[in-house]
Tab-separated table of C-alpha atoms in Angstrom:
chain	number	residue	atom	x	y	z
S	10	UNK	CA	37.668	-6.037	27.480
S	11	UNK	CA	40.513	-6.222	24.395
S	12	UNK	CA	42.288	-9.073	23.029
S	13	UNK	CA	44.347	-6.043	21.458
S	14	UNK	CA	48.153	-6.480	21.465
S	15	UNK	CA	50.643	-4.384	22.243
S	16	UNK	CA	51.799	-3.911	18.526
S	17	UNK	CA	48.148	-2.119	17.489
S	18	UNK	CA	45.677	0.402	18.956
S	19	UNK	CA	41.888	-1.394	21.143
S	20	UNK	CA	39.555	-1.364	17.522
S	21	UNK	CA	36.195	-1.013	19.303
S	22	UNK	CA	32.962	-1.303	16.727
S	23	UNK	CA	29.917	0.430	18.245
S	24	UNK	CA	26.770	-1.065	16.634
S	25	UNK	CA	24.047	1.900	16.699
S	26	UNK	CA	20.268	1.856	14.809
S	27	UNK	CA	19.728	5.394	13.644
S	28	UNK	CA	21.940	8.317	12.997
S	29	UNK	CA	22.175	10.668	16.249
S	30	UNK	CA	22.024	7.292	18.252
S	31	UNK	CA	25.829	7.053	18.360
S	32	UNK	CA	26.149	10.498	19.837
S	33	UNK	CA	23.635	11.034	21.969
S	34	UNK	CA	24.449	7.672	23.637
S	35	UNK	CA	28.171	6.923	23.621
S	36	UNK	CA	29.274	10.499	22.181
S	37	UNK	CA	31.449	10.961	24.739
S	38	UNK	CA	33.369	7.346	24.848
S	39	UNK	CA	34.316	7.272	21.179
S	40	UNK	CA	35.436	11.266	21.752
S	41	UNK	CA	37.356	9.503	24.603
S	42	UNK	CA	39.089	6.597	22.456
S	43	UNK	CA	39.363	8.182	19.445
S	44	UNK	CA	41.896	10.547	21.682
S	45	UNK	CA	44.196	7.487	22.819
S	46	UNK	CA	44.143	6.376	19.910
S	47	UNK	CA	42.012	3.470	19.291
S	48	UNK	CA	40.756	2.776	16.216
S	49	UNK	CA	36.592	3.384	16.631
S	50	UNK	CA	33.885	2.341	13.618
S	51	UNK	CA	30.557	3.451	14.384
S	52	UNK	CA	28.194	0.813	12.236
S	53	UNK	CA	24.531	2.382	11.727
S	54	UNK	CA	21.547	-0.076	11.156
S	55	UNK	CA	19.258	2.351	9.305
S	56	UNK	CA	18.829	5.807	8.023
S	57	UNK	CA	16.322	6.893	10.057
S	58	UNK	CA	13.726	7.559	7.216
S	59	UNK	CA	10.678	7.970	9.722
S	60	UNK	CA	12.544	10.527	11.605
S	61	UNK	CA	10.842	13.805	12.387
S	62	UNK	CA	11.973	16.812	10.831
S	63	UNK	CA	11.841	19.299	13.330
S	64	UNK	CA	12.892	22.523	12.085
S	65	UNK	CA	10.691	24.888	9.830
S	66	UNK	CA	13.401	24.613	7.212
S	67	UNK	CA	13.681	21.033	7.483
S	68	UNK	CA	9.534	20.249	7.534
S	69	UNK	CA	9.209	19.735	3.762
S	70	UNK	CA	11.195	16.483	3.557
S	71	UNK	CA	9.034	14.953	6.056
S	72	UNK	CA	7.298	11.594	5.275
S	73	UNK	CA	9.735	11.441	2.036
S	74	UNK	CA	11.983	8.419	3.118
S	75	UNK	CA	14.611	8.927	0.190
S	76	UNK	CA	15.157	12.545	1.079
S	77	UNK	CA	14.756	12.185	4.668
S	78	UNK	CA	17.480	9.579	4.494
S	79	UNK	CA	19.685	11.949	2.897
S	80	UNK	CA	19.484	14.737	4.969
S	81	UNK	CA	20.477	12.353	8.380
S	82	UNK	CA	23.284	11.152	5.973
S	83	UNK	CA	24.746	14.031	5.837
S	84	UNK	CA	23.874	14.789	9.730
S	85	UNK	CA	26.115	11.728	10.583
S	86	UNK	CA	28.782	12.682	8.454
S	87	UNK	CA	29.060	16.172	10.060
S	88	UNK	CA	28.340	14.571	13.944
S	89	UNK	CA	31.424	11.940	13.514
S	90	UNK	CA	33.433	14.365	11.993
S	91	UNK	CA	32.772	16.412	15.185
S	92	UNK	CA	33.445	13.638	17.361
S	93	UNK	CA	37.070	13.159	16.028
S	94	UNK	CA	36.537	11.275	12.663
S	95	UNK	CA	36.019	7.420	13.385
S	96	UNK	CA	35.240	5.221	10.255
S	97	UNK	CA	31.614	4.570	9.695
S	98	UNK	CA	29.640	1.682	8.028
S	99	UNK	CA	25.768	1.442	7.095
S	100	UNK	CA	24.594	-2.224	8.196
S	101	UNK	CA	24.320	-4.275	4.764
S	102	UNK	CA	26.357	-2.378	2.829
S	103	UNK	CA	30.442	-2.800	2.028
S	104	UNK	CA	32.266	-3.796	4.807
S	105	UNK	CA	28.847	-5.036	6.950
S	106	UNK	CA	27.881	-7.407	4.583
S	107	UNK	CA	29.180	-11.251	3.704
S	108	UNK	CA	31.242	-10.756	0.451
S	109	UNK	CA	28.769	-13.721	-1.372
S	110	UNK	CA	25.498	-11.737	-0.771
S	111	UNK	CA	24.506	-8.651	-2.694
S	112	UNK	CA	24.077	-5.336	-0.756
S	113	UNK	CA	21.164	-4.167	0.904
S	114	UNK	CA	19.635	-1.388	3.069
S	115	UNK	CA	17.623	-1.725	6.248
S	116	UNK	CA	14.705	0.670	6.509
S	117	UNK	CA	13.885	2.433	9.916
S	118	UNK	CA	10.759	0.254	11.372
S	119	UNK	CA	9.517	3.036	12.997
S	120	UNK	CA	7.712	3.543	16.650
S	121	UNK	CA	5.309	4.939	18.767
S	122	UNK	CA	4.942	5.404	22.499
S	123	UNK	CA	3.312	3.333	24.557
S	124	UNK	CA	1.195	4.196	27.536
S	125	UNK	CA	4.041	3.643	29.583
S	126	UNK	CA	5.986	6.689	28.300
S	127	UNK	CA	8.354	3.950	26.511
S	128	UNK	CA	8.472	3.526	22.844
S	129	UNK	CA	6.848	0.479	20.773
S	130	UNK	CA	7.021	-1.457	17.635
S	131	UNK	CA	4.990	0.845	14.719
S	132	UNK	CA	1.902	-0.665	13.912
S	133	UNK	CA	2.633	-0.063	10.001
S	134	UNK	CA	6.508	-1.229	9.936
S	135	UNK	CA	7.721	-1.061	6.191
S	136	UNK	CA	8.529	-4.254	4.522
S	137	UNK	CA	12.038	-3.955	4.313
S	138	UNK	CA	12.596	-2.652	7.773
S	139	UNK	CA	15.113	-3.764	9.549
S	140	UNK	CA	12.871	-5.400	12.305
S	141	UNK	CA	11.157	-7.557	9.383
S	142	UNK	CA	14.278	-9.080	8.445
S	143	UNK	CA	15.575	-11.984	9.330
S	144	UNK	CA	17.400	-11.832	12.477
S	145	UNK	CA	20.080	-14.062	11.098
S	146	UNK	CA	20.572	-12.296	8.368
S	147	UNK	CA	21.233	-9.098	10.667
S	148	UNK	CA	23.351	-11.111	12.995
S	149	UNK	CA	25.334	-11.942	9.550
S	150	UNK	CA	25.915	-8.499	8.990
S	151	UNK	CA	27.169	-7.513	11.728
S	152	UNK	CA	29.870	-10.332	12.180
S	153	UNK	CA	30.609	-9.461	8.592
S	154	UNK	CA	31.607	-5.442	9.958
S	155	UNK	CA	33.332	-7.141	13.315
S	156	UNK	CA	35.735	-9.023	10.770
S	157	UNK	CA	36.069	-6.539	8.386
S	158	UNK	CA	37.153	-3.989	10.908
S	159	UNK	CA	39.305	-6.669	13.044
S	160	UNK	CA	37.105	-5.605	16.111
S	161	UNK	CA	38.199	-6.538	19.691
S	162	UNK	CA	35.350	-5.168	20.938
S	163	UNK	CA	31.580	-4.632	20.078
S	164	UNK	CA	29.267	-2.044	22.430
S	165	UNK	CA	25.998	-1.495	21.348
S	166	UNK	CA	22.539	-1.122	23.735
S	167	UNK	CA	21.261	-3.203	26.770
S	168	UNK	CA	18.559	-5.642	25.945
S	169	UNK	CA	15.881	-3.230	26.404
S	170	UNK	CA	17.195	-0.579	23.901
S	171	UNK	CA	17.856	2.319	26.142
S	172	UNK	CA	14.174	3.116	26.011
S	173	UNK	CA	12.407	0.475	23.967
S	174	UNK	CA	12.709	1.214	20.297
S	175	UNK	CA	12.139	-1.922	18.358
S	176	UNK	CA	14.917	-0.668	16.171
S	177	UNK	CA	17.070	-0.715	19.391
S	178	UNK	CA	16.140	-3.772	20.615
S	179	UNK	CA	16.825	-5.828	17.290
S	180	UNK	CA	20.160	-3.960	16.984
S	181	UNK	CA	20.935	-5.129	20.634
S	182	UNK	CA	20.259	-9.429	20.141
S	183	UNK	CA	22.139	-9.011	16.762
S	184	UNK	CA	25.327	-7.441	17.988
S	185	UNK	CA	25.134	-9.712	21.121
S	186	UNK	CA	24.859	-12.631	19.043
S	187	UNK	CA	27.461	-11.508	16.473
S	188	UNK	CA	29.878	-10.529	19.374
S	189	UNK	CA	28.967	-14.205	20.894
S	190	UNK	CA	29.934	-15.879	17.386
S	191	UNK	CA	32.770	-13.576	16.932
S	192	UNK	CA	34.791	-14.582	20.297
S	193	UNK	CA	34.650	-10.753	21.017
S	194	UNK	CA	33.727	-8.834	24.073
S	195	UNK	CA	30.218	-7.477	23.949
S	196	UNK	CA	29.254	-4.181	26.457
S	197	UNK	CA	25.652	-2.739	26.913
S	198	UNK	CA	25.508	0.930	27.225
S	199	UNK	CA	23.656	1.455	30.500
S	200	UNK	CA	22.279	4.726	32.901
S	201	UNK	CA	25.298	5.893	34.495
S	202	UNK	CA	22.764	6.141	37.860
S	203	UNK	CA	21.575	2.141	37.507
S	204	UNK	CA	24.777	0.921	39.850
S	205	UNK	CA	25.712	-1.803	37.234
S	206	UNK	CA	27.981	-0.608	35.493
S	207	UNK	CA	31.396	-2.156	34.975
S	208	UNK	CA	33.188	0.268	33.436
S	209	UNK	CA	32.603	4.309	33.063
S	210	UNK	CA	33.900	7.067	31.324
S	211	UNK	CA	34.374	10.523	32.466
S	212	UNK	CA	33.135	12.619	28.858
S	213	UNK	CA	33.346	15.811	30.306
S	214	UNK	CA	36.984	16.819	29.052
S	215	UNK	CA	35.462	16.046	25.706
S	216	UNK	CA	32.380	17.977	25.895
S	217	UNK	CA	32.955	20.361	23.574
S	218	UNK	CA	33.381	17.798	20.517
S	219	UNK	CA	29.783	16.257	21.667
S	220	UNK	CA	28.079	19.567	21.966
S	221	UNK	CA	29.339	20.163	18.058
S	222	UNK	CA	28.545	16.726	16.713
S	223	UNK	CA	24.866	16.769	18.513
S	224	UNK	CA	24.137	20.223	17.279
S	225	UNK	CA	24.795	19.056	13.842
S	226	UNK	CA	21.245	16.987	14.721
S	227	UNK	CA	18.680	19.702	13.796
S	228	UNK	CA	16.282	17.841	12.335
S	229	UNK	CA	16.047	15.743	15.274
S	230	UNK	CA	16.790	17.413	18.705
S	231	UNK	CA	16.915	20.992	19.923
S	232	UNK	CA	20.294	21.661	21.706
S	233	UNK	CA	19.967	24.546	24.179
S	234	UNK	CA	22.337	27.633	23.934
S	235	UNK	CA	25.559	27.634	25.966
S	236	UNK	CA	25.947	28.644	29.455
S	237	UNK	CA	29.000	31.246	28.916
S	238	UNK	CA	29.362	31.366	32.733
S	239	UNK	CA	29.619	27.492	32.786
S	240	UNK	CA	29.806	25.699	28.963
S	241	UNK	CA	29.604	21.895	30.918
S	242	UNK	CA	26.311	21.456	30.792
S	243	UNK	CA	24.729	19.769	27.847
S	244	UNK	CA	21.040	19.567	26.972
S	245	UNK	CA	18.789	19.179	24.433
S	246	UNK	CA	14.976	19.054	23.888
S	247	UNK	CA	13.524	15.553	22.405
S	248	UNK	CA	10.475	15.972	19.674
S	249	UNK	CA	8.103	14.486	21.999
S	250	UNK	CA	9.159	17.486	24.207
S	251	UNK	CA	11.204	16.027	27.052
S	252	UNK	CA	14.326	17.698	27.958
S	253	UNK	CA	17.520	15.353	28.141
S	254	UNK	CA	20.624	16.305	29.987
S	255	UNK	CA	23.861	14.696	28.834
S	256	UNK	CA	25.906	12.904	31.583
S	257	UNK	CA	29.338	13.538	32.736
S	258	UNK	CA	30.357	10.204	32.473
S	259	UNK	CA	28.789	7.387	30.111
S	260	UNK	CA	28.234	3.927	31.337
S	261	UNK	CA	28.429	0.672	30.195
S	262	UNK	CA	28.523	-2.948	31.379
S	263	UNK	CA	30.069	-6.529	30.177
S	264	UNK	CA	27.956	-9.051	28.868
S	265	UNK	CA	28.767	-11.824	31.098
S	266	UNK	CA	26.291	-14.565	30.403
S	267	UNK	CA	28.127	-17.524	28.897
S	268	UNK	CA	25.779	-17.781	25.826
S	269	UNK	CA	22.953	-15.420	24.782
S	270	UNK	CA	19.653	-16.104	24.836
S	271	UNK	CA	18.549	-19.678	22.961
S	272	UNK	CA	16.865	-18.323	19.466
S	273	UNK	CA	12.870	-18.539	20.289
S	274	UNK	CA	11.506	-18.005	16.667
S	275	UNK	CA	13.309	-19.206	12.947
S	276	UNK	CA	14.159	-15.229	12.105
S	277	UNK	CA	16.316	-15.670	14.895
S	278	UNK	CA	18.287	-18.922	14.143
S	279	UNK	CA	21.451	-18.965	12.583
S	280	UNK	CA	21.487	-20.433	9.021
S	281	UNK	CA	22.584	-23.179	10.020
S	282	UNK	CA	19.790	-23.704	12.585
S	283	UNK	CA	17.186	-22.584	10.255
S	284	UNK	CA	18.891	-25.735	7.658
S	285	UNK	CA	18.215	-27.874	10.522
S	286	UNK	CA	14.937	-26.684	11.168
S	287	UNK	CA	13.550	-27.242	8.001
S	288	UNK	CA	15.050	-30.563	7.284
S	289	UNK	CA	13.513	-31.515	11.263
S	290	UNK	CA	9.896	-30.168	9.433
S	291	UNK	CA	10.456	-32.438	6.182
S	292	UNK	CA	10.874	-35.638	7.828
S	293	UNK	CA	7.579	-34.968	9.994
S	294	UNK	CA	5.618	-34.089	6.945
S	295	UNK	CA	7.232	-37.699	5.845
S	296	UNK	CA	6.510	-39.139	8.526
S	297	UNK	CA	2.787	-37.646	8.658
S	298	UNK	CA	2.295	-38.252	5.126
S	299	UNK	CA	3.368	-41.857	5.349
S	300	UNK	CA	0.568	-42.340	8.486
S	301	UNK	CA	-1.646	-40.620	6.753
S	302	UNK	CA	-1.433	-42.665	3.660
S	303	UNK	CA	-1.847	-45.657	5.471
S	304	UNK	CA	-4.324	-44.688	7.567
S	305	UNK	CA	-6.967	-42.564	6.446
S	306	UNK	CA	-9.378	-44.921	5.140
S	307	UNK	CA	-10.083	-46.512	8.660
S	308	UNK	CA	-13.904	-46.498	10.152
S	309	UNK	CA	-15.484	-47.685	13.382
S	310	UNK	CA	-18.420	-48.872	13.904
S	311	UNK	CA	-21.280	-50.398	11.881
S	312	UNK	CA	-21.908	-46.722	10.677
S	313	UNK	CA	-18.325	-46.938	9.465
S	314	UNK	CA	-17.498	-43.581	10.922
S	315	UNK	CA	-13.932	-42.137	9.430
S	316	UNK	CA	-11.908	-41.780	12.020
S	317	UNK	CA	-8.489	-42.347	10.111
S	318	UNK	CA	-9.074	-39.470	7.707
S	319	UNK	CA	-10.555	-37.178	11.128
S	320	UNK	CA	-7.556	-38.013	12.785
S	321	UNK	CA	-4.997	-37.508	9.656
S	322	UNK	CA	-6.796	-34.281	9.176
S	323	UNK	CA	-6.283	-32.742	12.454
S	324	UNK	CA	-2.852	-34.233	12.379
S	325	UNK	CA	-2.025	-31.986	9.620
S	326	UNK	CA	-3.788	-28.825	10.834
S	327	UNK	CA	-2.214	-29.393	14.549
S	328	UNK	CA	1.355	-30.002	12.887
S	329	UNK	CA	0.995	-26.877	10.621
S	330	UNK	CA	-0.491	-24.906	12.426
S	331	UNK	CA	1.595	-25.559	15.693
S	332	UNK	CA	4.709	-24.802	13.488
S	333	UNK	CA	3.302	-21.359	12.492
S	334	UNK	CA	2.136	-20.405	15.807
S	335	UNK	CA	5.492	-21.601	17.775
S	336	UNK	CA	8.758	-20.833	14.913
S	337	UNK	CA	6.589	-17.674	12.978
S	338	UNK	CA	7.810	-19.641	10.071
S	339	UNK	CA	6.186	-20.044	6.710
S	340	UNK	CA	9.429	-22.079	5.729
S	341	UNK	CA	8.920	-24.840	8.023
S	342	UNK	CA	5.327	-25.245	7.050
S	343	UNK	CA	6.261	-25.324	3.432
S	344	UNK	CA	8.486	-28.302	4.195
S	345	UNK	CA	5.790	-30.009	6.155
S	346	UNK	CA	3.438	-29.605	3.470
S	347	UNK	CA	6.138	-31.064	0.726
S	348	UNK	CA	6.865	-33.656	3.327
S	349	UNK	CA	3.862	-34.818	3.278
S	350	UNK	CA	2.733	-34.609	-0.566
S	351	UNK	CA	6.069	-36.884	-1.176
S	352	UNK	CA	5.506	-39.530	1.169
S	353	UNK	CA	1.564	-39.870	-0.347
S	354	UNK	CA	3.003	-39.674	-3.919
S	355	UNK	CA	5.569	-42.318	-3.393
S	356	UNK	CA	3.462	-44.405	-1.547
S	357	UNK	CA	0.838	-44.563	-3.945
S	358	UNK	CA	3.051	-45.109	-6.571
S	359	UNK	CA	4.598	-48.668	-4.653
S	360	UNK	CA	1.016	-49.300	-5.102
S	361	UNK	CA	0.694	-48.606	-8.799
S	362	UNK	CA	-2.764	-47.714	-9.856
S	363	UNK	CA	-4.841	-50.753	-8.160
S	364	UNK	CA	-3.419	-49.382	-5.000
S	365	UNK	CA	-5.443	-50.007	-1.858
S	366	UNK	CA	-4.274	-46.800	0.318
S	367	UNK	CA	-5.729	-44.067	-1.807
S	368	UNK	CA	-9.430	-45.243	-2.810
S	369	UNK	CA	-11.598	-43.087	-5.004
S	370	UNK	CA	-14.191	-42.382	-2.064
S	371	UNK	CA	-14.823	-39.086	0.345
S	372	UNK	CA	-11.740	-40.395	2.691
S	373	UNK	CA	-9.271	-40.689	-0.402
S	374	UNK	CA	-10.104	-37.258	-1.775
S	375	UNK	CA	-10.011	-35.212	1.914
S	376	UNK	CA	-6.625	-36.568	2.184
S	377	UNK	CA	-5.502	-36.164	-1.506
S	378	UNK	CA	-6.669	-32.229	-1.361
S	379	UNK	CA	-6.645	-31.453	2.567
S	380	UNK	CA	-3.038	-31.071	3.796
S	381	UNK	CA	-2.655	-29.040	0.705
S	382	UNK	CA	-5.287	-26.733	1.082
S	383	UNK	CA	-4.436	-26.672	4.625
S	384	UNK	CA	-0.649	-25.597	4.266
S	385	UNK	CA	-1.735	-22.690	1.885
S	386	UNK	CA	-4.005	-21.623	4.345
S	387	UNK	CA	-1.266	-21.285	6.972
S	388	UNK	CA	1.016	-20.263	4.635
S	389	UNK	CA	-1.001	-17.620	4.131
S	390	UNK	CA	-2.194	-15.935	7.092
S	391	UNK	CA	-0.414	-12.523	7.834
S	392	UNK	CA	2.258	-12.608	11.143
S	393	UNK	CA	0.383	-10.797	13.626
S	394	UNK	CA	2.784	-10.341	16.515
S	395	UNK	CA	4.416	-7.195	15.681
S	396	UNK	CA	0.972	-5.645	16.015
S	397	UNK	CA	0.081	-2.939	18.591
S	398	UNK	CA	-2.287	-0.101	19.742
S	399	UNK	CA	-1.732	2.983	17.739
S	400	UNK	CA	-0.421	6.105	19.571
S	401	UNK	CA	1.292	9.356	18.669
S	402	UNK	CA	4.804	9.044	16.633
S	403	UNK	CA	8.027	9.235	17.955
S	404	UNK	CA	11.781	9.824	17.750
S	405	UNK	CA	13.682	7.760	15.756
């Protein structure tokens, strides 16, 4: 699992999205290595801003991101300090961020649960969350923290978040992929009951540290007292009520697939393949514009019907429209759009003004104005996919 040699102490990053995510999932194994001596960062995606506040004491701050955020600030600080004291990062910020971009903070994205007692994606995620941005951009970050903290290792969650928090999910292909880019082992926290785990750790000689660092989560689980004829057992009570039992030994398997997933959408190219992408999307508005051009003034028939500028104009709306639908991207359809409005321009201007491919008639203005209006229009319609039925709130 380490490239580590003999000279320096395993550095193991674990890549987590909220605060109280690092403990109540892997508590135990950084206890463990931060005991032998390995050198452990715990990187954090978000602050957990649309985390409940479940204490009377605590009640006021919720719904106020910038004091909610905060508080679980200083939670963290007191949970890794329980844990032994590994270094900690906040994704986008110094040391989990490329040195040429300026700073930034990810926003919890929220979630509700879905009929099938798992959570989903928030029907109202903010903006700036981190499952709006660009997935490149994440991926970035997070090979910007594996360098900065000479990681042999990254562990973060399997690919289905633990229990489906967008939040979780997005944390999970951006680690993966960073790891991947890195040359650096990647490991999925898994149930320790699944049978697929590849490597375990027993956490019980450490429970003591984990009990301290999850009570210092009050705004976000309810630990249950201490058994004084038997202080192993570990529990705590969830917001939405469940009770959750901490295991005595944490699991965790190897990401053995040669090459992660093939990027399905632009947010979750590289850069370079989102260059690529939108130089591909230029030379087909080129190439479209350049038919088009040509073409649009041809009729059939002795009632001359216009099937050049039909067929240039669903050309364009099947092009742009198919981008939009298949790459989510608004970039790519921008550079079909250009694409197009380039090869027109210059061809016209071969012409000079006598030219025969744009005429003054119904077929010369539809394909003057169309694949313009038509872009916009694309452009401009909202990204429906993270939509989904509105249930109760949830942890975050």
């Amino acid at each position: 699992m380490s490239k580590a040699s003999v000279t320096r102490p395993e550095r193991v990053l674990f890549v987590h999205a909220h605060p109280d995510d690092e403990t109540l999932s892997s508590g135990g194994t950084i206890a463990t290595l931060l005991e032998l001596g390995a050198e452990v960062t715990v990187l954090t995606a978000t602050r957990g801003e649309r985390g409940e506040m479940l204490t009377e004491r605590l009640a006021p701050l919720a719904g106020d991101a910038q004091r909610v955020a905060a508080h679980r600030e200083s939670e963290i600080d007191a949970a890794l300090a329980a844990l032994g004291g590994p270094a900690h990062l906040w994704l986008g910020g110094r040391g989990a961020r490329p040195t040429d971009l300026p700073e930034r903070r990810y926003v919890d994205s929220g979630m509700q649960w879905g009929p099938d007692g798992r959570a989903t994606a928030a029907d109202d995620a903010p903006v700036d969350s981190l499952t709006a941005a660009d997935l490149g951009e994440v991926v970035d970050d997070v090979r910007a923290a594996i360098r900065s903290t000479g990681a042999d290792a990254v562990v973060s969650y399997a690919d289905d978040g633990g229990y489906g928090h967008p939040d979780h999910v997005r944390v999970h292909h951006a680690a993966r992929y960073a790891a991947r880019a890195e040359e650096v082992a990647f490991s999925m926290i898994v149930a320790p009951d699944t049978g697929d785990a590849d490597v375990t750790v027993d956490v019980l000689p450490v429970r003591a540290k984990v009990r301290a660092a999850v009570e210092q989560y009050r705004s976000q689980v309810t630990v249950d007292p201490v058994d004084p004829a038997d202080p192993t057992p570990l529990s705590w009570v969830m917001p939405h009520g469940v009770r959750e039992h901490a295991p005595a030994v944490e699991a965790f398997r190897h990401d053995a697939d040669p090459q992660p997933p093939a990027p399905q959408t632009y947010a979750e190219m590289s850069g370079q393949g989102k260059v690529a992408a939108v130089a591909v999307a230029l030379v087909l508005g080129l190439v479209t514009g350049g038919l088009g051009t040509v073409t649009h003034q041809q009729t059939v028939g002795a009632a001359a019907f216009p099937i050049g500028m039909v067929i240039t104009t669903l050309l364009v709306v099947g092009l742009t429209v198919g981008i939009r639908l298949l790459y989510r991207s608004r970039a790519m359809v921008a550079a079909i759009g250009i694409g197009i409005l380039v090869a027109t321009q210059v061809l016209v201007s071969v012409g000079g003004q006598g030219s025969p491919l744009v005429l003054a008639n119904a077929a010369g203005y539809v394909w003057t104005f169309a694949p313009a209006v038509i872009a916009a229009l694309v452009l401009a319609w909202p990204d429906l996919s993270g939509l989904r039925s509105r249930t109760a709130p949830g942890r975050e």
